[in-house]
XYZ file of C-alpha atoms in Angstrom:
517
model
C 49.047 -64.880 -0.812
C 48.293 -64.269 -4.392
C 44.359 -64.098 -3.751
C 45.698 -60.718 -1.327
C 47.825 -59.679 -4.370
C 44.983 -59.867 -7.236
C 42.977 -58.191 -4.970
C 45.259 -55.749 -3.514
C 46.309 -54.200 -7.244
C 44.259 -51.565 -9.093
C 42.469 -51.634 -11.981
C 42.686 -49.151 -15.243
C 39.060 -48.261 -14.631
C 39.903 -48.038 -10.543
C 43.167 -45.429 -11.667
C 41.082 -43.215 -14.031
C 38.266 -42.686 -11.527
C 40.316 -41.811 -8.914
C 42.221 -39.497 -11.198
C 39.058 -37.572 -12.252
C 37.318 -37.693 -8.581
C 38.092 -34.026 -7.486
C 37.800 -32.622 -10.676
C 34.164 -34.336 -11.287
C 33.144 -33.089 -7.758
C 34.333 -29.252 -8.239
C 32.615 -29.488 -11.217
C 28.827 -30.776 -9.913
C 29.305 -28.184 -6.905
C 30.048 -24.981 -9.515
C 26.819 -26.781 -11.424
C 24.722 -26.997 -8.699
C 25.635 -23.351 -7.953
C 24.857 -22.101 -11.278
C 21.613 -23.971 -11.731
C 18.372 -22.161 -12.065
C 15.885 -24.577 -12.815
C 14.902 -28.098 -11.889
C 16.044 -29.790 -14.251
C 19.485 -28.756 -14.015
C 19.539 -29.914 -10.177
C 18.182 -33.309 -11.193
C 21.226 -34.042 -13.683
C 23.338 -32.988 -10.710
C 21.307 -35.527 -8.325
C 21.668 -37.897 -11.154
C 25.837 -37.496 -11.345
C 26.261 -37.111 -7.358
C 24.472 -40.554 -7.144
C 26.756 -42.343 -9.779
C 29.588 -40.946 -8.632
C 29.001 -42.196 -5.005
C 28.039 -45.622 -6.632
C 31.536 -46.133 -8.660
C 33.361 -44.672 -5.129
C 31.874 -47.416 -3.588
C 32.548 -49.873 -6.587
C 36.622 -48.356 -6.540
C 37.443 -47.093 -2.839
C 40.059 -45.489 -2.085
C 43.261 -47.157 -0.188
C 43.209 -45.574 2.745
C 39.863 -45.651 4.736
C 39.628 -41.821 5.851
C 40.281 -40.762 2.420
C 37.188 -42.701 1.588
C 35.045 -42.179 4.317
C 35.920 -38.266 3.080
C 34.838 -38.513 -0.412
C 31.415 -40.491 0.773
C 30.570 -37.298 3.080
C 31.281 -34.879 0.823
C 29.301 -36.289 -2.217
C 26.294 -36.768 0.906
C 26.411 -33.370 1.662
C 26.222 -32.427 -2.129
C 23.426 -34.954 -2.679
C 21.365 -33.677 0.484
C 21.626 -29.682 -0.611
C 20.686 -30.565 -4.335
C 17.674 -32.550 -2.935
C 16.818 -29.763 -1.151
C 17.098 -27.135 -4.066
C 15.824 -29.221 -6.219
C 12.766 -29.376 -4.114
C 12.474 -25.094 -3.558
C 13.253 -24.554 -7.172
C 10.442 -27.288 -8.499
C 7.616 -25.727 -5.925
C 8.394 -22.272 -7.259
C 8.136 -23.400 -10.919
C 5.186 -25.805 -10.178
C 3.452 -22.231 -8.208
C 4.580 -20.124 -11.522
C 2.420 -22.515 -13.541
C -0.561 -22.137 -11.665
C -0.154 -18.629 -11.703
C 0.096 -18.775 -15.456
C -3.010 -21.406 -16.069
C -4.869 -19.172 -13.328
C -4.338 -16.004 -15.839
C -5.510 -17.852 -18.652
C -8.330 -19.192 -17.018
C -9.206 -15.234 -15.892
C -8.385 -14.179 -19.677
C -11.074 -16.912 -20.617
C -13.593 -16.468 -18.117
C -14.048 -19.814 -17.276
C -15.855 -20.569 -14.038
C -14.077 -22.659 -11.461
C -17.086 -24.217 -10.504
C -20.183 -25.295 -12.282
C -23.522 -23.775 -12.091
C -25.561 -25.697 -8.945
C -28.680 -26.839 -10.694
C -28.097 -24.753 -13.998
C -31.187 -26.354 -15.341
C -34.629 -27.725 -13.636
C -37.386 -29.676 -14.759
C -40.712 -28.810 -13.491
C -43.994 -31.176 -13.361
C -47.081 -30.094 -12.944
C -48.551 -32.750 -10.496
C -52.262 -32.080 -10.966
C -54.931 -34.697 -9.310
C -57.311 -36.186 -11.004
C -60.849 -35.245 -10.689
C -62.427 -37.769 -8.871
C -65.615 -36.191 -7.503
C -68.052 -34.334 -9.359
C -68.205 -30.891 -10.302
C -70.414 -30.235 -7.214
C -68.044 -31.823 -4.357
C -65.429 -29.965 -6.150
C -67.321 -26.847 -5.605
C -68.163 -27.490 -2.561
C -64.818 -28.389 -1.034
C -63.986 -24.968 -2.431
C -66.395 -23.308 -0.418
C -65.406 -25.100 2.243
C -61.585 -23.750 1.443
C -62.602 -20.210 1.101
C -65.042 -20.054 3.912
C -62.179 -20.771 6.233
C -59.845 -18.045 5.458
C -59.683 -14.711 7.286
C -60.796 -12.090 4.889
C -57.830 -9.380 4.898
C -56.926 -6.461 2.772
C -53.054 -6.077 1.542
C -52.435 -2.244 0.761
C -49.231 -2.714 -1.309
C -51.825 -5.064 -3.998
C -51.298 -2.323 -6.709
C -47.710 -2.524 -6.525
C -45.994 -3.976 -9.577
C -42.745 -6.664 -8.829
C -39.891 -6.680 -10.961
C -37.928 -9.179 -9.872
C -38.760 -13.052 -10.100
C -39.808 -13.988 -7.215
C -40.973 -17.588 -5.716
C -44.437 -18.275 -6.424
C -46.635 -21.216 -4.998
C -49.943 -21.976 -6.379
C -52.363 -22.588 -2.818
C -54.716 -24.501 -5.003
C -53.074 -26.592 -7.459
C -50.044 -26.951 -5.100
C -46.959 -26.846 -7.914
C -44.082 -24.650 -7.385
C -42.852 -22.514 -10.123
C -39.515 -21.609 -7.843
C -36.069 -21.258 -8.746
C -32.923 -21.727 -7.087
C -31.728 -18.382 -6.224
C -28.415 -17.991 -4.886
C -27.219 -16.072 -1.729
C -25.583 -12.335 -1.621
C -22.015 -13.032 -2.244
C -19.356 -10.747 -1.397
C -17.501 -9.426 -4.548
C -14.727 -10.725 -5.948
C -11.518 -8.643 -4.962
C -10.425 -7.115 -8.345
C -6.640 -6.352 -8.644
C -5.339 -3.261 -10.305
C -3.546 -4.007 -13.593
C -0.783 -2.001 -14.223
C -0.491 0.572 -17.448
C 1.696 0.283 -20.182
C 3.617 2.847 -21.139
C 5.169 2.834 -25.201
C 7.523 5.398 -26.391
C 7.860 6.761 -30.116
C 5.157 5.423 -31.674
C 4.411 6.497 -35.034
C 0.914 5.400 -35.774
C -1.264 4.979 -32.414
C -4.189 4.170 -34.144
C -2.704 0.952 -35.594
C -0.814 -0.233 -32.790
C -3.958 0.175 -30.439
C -6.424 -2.151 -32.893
C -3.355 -4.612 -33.650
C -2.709 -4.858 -29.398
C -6.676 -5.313 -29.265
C -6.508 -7.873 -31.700
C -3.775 -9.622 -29.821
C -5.399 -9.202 -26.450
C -9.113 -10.073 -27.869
C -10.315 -7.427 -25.511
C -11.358 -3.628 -26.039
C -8.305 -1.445 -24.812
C -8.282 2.147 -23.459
C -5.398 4.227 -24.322
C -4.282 7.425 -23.592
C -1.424 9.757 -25.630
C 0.825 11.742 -23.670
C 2.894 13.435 -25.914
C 4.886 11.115 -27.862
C 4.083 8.414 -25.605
C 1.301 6.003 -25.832
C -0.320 4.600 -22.603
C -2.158 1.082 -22.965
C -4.599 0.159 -19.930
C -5.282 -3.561 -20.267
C -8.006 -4.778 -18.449
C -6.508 -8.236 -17.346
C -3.404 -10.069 -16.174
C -3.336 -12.189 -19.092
C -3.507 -8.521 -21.570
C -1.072 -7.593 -19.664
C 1.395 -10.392 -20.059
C 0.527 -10.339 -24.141
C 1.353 -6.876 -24.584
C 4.560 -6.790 -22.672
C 5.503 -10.006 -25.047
C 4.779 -8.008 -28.201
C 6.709 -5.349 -27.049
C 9.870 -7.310 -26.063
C 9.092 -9.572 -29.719
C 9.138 -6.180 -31.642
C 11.894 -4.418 -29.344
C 9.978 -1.155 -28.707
C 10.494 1.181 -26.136
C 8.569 1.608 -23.036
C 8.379 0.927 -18.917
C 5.357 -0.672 -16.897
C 5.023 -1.637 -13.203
C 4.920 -5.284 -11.616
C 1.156 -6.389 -11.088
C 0.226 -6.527 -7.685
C -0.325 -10.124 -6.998
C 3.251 -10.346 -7.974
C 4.827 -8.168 -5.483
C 7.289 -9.936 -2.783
C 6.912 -9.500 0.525
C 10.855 -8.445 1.500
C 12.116 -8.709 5.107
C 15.408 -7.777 6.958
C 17.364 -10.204 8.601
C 19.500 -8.382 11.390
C 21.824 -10.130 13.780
C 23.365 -13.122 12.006
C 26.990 -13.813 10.820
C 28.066 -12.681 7.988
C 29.045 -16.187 6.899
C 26.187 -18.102 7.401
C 25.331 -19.517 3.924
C 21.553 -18.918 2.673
C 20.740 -22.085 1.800
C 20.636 -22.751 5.855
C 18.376 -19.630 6.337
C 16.278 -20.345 4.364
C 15.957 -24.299 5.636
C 15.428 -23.130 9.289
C 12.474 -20.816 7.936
C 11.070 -23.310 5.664
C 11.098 -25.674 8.583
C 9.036 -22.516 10.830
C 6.736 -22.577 7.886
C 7.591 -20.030 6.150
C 8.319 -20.567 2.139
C 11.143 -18.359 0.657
C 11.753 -17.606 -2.695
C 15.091 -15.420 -2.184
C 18.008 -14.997 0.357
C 20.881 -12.814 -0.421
C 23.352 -11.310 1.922
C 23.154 -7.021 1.802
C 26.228 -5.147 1.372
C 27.624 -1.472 1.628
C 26.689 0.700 -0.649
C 29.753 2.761 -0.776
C 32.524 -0.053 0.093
C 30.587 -3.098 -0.991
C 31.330 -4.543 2.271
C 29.095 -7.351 3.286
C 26.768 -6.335 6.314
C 25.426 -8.524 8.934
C 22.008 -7.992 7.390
C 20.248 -10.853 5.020
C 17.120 -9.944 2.927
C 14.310 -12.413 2.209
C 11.682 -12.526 -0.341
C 8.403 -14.321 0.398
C 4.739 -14.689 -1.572
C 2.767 -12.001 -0.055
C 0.377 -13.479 2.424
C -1.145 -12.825 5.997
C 0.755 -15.806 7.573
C 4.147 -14.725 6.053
C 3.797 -11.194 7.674
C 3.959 -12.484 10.709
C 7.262 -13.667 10.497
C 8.111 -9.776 11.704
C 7.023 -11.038 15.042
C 6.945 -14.687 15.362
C 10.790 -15.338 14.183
C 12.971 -14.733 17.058
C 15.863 -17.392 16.363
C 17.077 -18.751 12.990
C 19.927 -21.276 13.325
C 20.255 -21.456 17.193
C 21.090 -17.574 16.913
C 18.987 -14.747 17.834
C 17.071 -12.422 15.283
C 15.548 -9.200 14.680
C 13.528 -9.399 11.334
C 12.467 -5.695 10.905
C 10.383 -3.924 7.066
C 12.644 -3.248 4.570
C 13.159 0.726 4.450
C 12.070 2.701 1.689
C 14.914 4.529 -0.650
C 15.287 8.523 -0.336
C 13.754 10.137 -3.257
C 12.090 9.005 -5.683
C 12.572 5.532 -7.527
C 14.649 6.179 -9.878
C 15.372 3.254 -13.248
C 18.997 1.714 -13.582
C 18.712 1.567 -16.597
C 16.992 4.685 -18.530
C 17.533 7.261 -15.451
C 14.214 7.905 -15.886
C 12.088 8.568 -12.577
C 9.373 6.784 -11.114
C 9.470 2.436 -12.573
C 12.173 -0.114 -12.077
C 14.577 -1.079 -15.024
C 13.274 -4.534 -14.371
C 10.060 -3.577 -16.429
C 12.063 -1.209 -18.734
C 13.037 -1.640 -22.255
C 13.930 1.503 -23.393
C 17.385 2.473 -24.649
C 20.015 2.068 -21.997
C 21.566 5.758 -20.347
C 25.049 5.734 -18.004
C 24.731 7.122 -14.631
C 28.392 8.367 -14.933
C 28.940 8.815 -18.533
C 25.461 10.029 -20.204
C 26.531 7.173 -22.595
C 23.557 4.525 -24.317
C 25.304 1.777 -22.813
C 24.483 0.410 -19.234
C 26.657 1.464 -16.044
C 28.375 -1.975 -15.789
C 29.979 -1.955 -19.410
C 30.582 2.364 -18.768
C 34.494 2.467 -19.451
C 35.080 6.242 -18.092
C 38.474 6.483 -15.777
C 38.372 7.249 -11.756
C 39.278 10.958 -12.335
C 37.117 11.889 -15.306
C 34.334 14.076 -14.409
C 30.608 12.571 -14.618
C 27.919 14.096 -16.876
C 24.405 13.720 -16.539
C 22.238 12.499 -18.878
C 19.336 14.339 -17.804
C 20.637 17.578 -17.340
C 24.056 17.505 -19.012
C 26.076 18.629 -15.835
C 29.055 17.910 -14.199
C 27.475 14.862 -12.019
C 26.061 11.922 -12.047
C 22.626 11.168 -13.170
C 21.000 9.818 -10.053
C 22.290 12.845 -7.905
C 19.642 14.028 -5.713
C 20.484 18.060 -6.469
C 19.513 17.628 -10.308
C 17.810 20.269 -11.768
C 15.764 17.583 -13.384
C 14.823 15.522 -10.017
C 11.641 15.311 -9.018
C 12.736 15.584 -5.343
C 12.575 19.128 -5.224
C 9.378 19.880 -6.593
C 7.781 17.062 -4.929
C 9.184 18.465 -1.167
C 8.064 21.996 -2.220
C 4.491 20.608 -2.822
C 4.250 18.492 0.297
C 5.235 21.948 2.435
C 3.016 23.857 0.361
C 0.278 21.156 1.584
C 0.845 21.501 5.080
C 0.892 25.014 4.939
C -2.284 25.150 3.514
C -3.623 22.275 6.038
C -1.777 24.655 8.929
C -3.468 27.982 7.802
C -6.844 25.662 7.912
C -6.426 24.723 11.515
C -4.488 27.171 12.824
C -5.806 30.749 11.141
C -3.431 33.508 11.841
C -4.572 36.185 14.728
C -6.186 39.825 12.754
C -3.762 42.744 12.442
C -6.221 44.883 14.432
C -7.572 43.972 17.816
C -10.963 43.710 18.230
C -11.407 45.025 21.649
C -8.651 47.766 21.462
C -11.301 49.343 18.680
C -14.340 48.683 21.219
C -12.637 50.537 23.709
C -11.909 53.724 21.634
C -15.064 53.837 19.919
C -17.211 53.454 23.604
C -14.460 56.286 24.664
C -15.401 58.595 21.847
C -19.107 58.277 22.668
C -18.583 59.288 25.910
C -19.890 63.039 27.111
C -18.597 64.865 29.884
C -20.779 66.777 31.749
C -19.548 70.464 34.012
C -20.877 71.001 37.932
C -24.011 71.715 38.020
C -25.501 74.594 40.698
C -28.102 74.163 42.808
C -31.345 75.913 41.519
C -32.978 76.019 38.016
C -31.058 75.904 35.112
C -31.693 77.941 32.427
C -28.247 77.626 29.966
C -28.547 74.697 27.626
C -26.735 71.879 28.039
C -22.828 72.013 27.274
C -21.707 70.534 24.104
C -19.847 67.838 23.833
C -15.948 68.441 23.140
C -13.729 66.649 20.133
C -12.170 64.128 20.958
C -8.493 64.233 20.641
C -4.922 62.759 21.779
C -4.698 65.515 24.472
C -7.938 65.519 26.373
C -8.894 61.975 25.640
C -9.207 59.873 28.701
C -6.635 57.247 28.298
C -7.460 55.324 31.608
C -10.294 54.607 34.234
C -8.959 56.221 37.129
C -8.695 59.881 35.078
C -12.408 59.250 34.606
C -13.097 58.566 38.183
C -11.582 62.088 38.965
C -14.159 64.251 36.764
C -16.172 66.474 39.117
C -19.878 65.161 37.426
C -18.352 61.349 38.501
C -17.312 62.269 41.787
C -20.499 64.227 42.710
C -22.569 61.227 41.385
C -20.744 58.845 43.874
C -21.766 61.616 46.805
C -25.274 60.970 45.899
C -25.010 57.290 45.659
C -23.634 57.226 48.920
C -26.905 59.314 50.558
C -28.596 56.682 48.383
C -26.898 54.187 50.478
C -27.113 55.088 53.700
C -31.449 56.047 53.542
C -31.648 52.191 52.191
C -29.903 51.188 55.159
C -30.765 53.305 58.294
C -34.568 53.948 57.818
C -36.841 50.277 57.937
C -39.993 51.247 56.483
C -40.548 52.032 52.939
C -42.650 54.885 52.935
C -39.861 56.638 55.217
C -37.266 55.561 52.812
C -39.232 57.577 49.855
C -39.559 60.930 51.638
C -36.023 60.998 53.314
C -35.186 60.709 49.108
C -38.219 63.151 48.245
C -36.727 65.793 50.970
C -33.054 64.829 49.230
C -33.831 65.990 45.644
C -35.902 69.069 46.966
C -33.335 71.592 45.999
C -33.053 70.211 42.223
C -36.655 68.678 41.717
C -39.715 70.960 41.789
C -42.617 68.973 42.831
């Protein structure tokens, strides 16, 4: 009985933990939350395993209090595992990214050079026989070969080439490797520096920096650096966030995310669960985030996904069907309207990711950004671009690009239209045929049976009165008309009388009266 009381009463140290339990465990779940990097997950790990060792050293008194506490602090242990093992690939990948830029910077080969250097021996044999065997076994040599003659002999060759001695049988060949295909190159991004004083300085101090010859180009009071390398890159764009100068840049290529759509799951389904059924599909992501309404800030049943860009992760627009027992439609992300526009300059055409120039308000045209703006609900915006009565990212700016961009696109296709499809002539064609074979045209009056004498009758002008203006007027001039009667007679000789000769005087006897024979 007294064993059951000594055991049955609580310690000091069994009071305090129990008194500090739920704050401890709010406080490693808003940690583990918070935490951004590896080692902040592995102190978490660290305090979610000694806490479940002292619950099991002090339990609680009732058993499904305890059996509680154990399966929460498992379910905090297994999610900080898992995040701690996302979060150390990523960083473990951003290293190798980094040692693969300075290796590039460097030039260092990955590889080293297959047989870089080769020793070559002459193996000449001895001379055994005399001088006449040896002569003779050349005769012998040359005797035997075909006698041919090579056309291209006078042709000089620039390039080493292999070349075997037939005689003395050494080799002075090299180790030549195969055609490679080249290297894919990625674009480096330019550098763009605003309100610089002396160009001339900063360009041969950046150059010193970089160790590499820079281009530049001055656009006004801006200065445009082109490094030539990731690594450049990276070293400039720490200089300029060192010195705090002003200027924008773009992300370099191999850096760019692929980003899906999520469509069709609840709205509550946590990330962290996303992203393990994809991981467990194969596919690695970096970022889930639930999408919300632009205008309400309502959450949407729509998650977005960030992934390294790669062949195998773009098929996850047709390969993932179900994510968490639910079905899925993973669709591109769409493009914003207009053009991309900076949160945090205004300025038109980079992200405010890679901006460091001096923050501009969307509502306020102040040099603060839009999340510390302090204008009231009913004040009216200003622009900071502009200096009217809106904000600075409306699409009707005088100083958008929008507009002048949409005029050139339709002045494009007009162009491309007019190309393809030319626009019919004002004047037809065959309406001025017509007119001009009607003007040429010369009527003829009745002509008499016997020798004519009168000269022929002149031709009358042409005008709007007297101008035939259709075929069958023509048919009923008198010269027409008595031309069809002959045709006819024509006819009906061809016709009625078989032989030829007949044929020629029945015509002969027609034309008596006009022809004199």
């Amino acid at each position: 009985m007294d064993i059951h009381t000594e055991q049955s009463t609580p310690t000091p140290e069994n009071v305090e933990f129990h008194k500090i339990f739920e704050t401890t465990m709010n406080s490693l779940v808003t940690t583990l939350n918070s935490s951004r990097t590896s080692e902040e997950v592995a102190s978490v790990i660290r305090g979610t395993e000694e806490m479940d060792a002292k619950l099991r050293e002090f339990p609680f008194s009732l058993q499904e209090v305890q059996s509680s506490n154990l399966r929460q602090l498992g379910d905090v242990l297994d999610e900080a595992k898992f995040k701690f093992t996302h979060t150390r690939k990523l960083e473990i990948a951003e290293q190798q990214k980094i040692l693969q830029n300075q290796i590039d910077a460097w030039g260092v080969l990955t590889k080293p050079l297959e047989a870089p250097f080769q020793v070559i021996i002459s193996k000449k044999k001895g001379r055994k026989n005399s001088d006449e065997d040896n002569s003779d076994s050349k005769k012998a040599k040359t005797d035997d070969i075909i006698p041919t003659q090579n056309k291209f002999a006078e042709l000089t060759v620039s390039n080493n080439m292999d070349i075997t001695d037939p005689i003395e049988g050494t080799s002075t060949d090299a180790v030549h490797p195969g055609p490679t295909a080249p290297q894919k190159k990625f674009h480096v991004p330019p550098i763009t520096i605003d309100n610089v004083s002396n160009q001339a300085a900063l360009l041969k101090h950046l150059q010193q920096l970089t160790k590499l010859k820079l281009e530049a180009k001055l656009i006004g009071t801006k200065f445009r650096v082109f490094p030539q390398t990731p690594y450049a890159y990276s070293q400039i764009r720490r200089y300029i966030d060192e010195n705090n100068l002003e200027g924008y840049t773009y992300m370099l290529p191999e850096d760019k995310k692929l980003r899906a759509v999520i469509r069709g799951l609840p709205i509550d389904m946590p990330p962290m669960e996303i992203i393990s059924d994809l991981d467990k599909q194969g596919f690695r992501v970096d970022d889930c985030h639930n999408m919300t309404n632009r205008k309400t800030g309502a959450p949407m049943p729509l998650f977005m996904v960030s992934m390294i860009r790669s062949d195998f992760h773009k098929s996850i627009f047709r390969s993932v069907t179900v994510i968490n027992y639910v079905k899925v439609t993973v669709e591109i992300l769409r493009k914003k309207y207009g053009p991309p526009q900076c949160f945090r300059c205004q300025g038109f055409f980079h992200s405010s990711k890679f901006c460091t120039r001096t923050p501009r308000c969307v509502k306020c045209a102040g040099n603060h950004l839009a999340k510390e703006c302090e204008k009231l609900f009913g004040d009216k915006p200003k622009c900071c671009l502009c200096g009217g009565e809106h904000p600075a990212n409306f699409l009707g700016c005088p100083k958008n690009p929008k507009p002048r961009l949409d005029a050139e696109k339709e002045k494009k296709r007009q162009q491309r239209a007019a190309l393809t499809n030319p626009e019919p002539p004002k004047v037809n064609f065959w309406e001025q045929r017509t007119q001009s074979a009607t003007q040429r045209q010369q009527p003829t009056s009745t002509s008499q049976p016997g020798p004519s004498t009168a000269p022929p009758p002149q031709p009358k002008p042409v005008t709007s009165e007297n101008s035939p203006s259709d075929l069958f007027e023509q048919l009923k001039n008198p010269a027409v008309q008595d031309t069809f009667e002959l045709l006819e007679q024509f006819i009906t000789i061809a016709t009625t009388i078989p032989s030829k000769v007949g044929r020629l005087r029945a015509i002969r006897n027609l034309l008596a009266d006009e022809i004199n024979f």
